PDB file of C-alpha atoms in Angstrom:
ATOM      1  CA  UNK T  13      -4.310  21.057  12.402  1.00 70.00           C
ATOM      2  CA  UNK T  14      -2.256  18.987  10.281  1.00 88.00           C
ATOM      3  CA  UNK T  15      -2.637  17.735   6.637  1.00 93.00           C
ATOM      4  CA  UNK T  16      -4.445  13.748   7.069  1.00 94.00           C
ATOM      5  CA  UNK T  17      -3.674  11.859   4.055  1.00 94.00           C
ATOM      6  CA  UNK T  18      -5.269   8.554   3.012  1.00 96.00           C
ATOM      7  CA  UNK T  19      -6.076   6.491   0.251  1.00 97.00           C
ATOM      8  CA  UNK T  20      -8.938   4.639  -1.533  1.00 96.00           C
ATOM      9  CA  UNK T  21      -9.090   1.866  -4.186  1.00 96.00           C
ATOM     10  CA  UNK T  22     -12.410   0.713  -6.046  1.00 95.00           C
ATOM     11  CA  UNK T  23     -11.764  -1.220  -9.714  1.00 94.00           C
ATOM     12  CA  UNK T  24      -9.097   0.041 -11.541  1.00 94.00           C
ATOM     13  CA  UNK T  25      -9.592   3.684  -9.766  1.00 96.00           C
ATOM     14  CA  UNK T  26      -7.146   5.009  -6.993  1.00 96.00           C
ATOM     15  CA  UNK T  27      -8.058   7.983  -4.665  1.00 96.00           C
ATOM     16  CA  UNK T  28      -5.285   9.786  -2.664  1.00 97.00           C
ATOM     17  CA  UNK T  29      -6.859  12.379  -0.126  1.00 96.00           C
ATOM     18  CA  UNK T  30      -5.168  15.082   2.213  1.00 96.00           C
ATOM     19  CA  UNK T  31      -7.607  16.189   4.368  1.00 94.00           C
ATOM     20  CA  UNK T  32      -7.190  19.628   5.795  1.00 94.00           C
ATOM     21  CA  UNK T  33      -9.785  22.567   8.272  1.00 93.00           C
ATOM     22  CA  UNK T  34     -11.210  24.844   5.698  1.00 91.00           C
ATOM     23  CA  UNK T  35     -14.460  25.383   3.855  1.00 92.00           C
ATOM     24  CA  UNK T  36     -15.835  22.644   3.130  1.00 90.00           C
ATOM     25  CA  UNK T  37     -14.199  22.765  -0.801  1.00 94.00           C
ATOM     26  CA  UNK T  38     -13.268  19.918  -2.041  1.00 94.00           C
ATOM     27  CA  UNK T  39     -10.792  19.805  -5.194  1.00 95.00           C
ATOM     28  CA  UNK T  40     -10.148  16.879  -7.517  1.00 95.00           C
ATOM     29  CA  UNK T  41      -6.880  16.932  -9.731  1.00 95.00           C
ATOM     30  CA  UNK T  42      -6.673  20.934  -9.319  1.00 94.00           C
ATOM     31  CA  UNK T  43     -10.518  21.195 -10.747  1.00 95.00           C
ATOM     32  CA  UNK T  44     -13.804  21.598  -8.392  1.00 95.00           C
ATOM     33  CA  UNK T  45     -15.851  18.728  -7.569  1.00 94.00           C
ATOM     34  CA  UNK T  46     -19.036  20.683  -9.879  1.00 94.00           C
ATOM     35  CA  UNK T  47     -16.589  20.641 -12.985  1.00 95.00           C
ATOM     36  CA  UNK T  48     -14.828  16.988 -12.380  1.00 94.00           C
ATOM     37  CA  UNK T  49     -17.837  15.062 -11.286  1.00 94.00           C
ATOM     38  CA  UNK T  50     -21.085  17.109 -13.345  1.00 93.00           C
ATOM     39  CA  UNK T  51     -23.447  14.469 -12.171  1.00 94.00           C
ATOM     40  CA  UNK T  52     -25.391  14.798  -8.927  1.00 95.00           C
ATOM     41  CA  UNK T  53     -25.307  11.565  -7.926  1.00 96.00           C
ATOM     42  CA  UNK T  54     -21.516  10.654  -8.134  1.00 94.00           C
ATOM     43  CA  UNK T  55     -20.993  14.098  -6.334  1.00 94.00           C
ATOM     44  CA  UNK T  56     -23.138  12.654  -3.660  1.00 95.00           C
ATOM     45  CA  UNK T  57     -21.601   9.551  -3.097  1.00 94.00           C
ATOM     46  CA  UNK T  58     -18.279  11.223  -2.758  1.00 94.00           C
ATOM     47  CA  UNK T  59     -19.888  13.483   0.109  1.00 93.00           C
ATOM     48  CA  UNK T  60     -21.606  10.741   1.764  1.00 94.00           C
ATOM     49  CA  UNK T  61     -19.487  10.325   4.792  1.00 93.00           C
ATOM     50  CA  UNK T  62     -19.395  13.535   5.090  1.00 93.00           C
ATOM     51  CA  UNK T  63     -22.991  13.776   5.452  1.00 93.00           C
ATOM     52  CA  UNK T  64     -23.783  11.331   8.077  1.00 93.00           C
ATOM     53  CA  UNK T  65     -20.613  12.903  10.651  1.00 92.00           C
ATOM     54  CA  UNK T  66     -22.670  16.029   9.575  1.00 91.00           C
ATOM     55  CA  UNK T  67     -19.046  17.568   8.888  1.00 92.00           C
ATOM     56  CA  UNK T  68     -19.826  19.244   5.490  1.00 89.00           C
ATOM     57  CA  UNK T  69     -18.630  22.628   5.933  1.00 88.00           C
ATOM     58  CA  UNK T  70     -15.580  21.920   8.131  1.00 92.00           C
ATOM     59  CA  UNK T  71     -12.567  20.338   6.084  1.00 93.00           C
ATOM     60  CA  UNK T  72     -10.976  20.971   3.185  1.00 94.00           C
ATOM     61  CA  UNK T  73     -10.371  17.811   0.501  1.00 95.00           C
ATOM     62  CA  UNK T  74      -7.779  17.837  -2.048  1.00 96.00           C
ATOM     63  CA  UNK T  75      -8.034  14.850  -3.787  1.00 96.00           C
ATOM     64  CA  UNK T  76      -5.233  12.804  -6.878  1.00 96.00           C
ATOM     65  CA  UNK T  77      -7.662  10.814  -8.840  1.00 95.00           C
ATOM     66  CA  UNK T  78      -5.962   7.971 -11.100  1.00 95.00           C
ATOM     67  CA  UNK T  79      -7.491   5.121 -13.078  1.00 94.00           C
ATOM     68  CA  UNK T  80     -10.476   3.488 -13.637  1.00 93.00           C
ATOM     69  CA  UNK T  81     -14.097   5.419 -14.736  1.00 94.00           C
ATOM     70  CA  UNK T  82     -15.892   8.134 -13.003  1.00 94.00           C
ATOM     71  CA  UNK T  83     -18.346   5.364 -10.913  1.00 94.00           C
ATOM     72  CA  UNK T  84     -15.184   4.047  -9.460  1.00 95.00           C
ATOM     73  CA  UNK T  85     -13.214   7.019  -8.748  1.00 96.00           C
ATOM     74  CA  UNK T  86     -16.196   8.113  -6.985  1.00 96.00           C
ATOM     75  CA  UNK T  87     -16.177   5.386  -4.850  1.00 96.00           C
ATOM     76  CA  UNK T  88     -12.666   4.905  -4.438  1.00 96.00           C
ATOM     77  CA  UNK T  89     -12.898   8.600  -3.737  1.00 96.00           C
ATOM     78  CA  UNK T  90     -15.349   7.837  -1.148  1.00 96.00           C
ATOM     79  CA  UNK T  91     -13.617   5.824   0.734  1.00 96.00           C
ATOM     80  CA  UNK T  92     -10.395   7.563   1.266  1.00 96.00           C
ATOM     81  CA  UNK T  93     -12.617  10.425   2.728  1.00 95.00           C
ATOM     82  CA  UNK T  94     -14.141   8.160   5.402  1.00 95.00           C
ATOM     83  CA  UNK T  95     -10.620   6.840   6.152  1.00 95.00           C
ATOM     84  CA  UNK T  96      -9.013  10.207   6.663  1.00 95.00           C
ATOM     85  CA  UNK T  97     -12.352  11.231   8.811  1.00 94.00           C
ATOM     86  CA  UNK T  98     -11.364   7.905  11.037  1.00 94.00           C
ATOM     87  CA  UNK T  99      -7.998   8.809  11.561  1.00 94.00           C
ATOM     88  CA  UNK T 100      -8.589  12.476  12.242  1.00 91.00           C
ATOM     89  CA  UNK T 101     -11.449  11.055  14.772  1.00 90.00           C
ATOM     90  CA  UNK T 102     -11.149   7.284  15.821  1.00 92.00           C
ATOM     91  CA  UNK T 103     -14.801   7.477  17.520  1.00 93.00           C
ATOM     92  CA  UNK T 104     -16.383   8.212  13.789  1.00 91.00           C
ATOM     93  CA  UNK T 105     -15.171   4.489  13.082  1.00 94.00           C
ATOM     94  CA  UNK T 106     -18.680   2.712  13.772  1.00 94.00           C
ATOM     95  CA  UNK T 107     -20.393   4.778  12.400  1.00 94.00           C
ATOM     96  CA  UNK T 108     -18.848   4.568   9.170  1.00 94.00           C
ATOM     97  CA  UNK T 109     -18.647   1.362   8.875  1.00 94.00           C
ATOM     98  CA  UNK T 110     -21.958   0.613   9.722  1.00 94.00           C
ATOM     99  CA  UNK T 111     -22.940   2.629   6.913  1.00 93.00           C
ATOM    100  CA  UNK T 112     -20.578   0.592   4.834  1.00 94.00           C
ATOM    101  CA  UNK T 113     -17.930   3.071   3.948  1.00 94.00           C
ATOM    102  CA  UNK T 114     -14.995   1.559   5.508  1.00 94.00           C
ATOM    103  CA  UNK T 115     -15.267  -1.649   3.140  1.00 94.00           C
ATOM    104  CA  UNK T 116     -13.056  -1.746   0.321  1.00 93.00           C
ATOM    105  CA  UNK T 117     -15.209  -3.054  -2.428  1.00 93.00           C
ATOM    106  CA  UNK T 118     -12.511  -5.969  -3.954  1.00 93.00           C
ATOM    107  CA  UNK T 119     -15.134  -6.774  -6.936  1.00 94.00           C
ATOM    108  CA  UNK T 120     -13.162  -6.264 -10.371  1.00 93.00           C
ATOM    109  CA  UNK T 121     -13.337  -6.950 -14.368  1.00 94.00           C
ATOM    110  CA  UNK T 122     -12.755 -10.744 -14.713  1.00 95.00           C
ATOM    111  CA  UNK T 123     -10.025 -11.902 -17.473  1.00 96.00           C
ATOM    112  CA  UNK T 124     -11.232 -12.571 -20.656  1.00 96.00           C
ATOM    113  CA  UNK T 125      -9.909 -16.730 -21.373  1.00 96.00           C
ATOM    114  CA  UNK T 126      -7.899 -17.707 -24.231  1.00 96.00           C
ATOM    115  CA  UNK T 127     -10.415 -19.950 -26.770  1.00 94.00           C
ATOM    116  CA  UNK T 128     -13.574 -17.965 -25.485  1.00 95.00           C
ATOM    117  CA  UNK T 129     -14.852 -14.540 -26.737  1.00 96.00           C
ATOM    118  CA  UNK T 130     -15.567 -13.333 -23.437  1.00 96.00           C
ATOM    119  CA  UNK T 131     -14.906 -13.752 -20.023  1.00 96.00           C
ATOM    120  CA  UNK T 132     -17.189 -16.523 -19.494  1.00 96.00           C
ATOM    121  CA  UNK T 133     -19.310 -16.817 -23.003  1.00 96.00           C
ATOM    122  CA  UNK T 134     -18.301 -19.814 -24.879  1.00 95.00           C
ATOM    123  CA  UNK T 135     -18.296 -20.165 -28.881  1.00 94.00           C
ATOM    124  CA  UNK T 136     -21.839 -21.757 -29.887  1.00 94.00           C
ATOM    125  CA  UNK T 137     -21.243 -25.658 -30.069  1.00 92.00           C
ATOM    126  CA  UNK T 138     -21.283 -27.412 -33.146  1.00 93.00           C
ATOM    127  CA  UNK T 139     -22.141 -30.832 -33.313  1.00 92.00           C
ATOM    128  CA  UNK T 140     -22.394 -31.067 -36.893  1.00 87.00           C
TER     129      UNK T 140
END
């Protein structure tokens, strides 16, 4: 089997996955998912798709990780895996996307506005 590359944007975060047979190891920027991810539940977002195909132990995942904070490399992460899984198997599709993998979450930081502290906060009117 070949190497299946794909990629995965969530925030500022940007996932590139090759997708290989193997194990079932999964490597983040040359480090193992335990030491790059130490929380359970980001770990178990990442392996998510994996779960549902019940393909846990069957394919190797190297993974570039660039930008953004842990949640959305995770995620960003997590949906490069379930678009490699689709192209290695195009009947996995529905499945995945009924579980809401396949949707590339657009929601970002909104610009903070010149004359305002914040995005949206105002200064406190004065009348006086």
């Amino acid at each position: 089997m070949e190497v299946i590359n794909a990629i995965g944007r969530r925030k500022s975060a940007i996932a590139r996955v090759y997708l290989t047979e193997g194990t079932g190891k999964i490597t983040i920027n040359k480090k193992d998912i335990e030491t790059y991810f130490p929380s359970a539940i980001l770990r178990y977002v990442v392996k998510q798709p994996l779960e549902t195909l019940e393909v846990e132990g069957k394919y190797d995942i190297k993974a570039n990780l660039d930008g953004g904070g842990f949640t959305g490399q995770s995620q960003a992460l997590r949906l490069a895996i379930a678009r490699a899984l689709v192209k290695l198997n195009a009947e996995d599709k529905k499945v995945l996307k009924d579980n809401g993998f396949l949707t590339r979450d657009s929601r970002a930081v909104e610009r903070k506005k010149p004359g305002q502290p914040k995005a949206r906060r105002r200064f406190q009117f004065s009348k006086r």
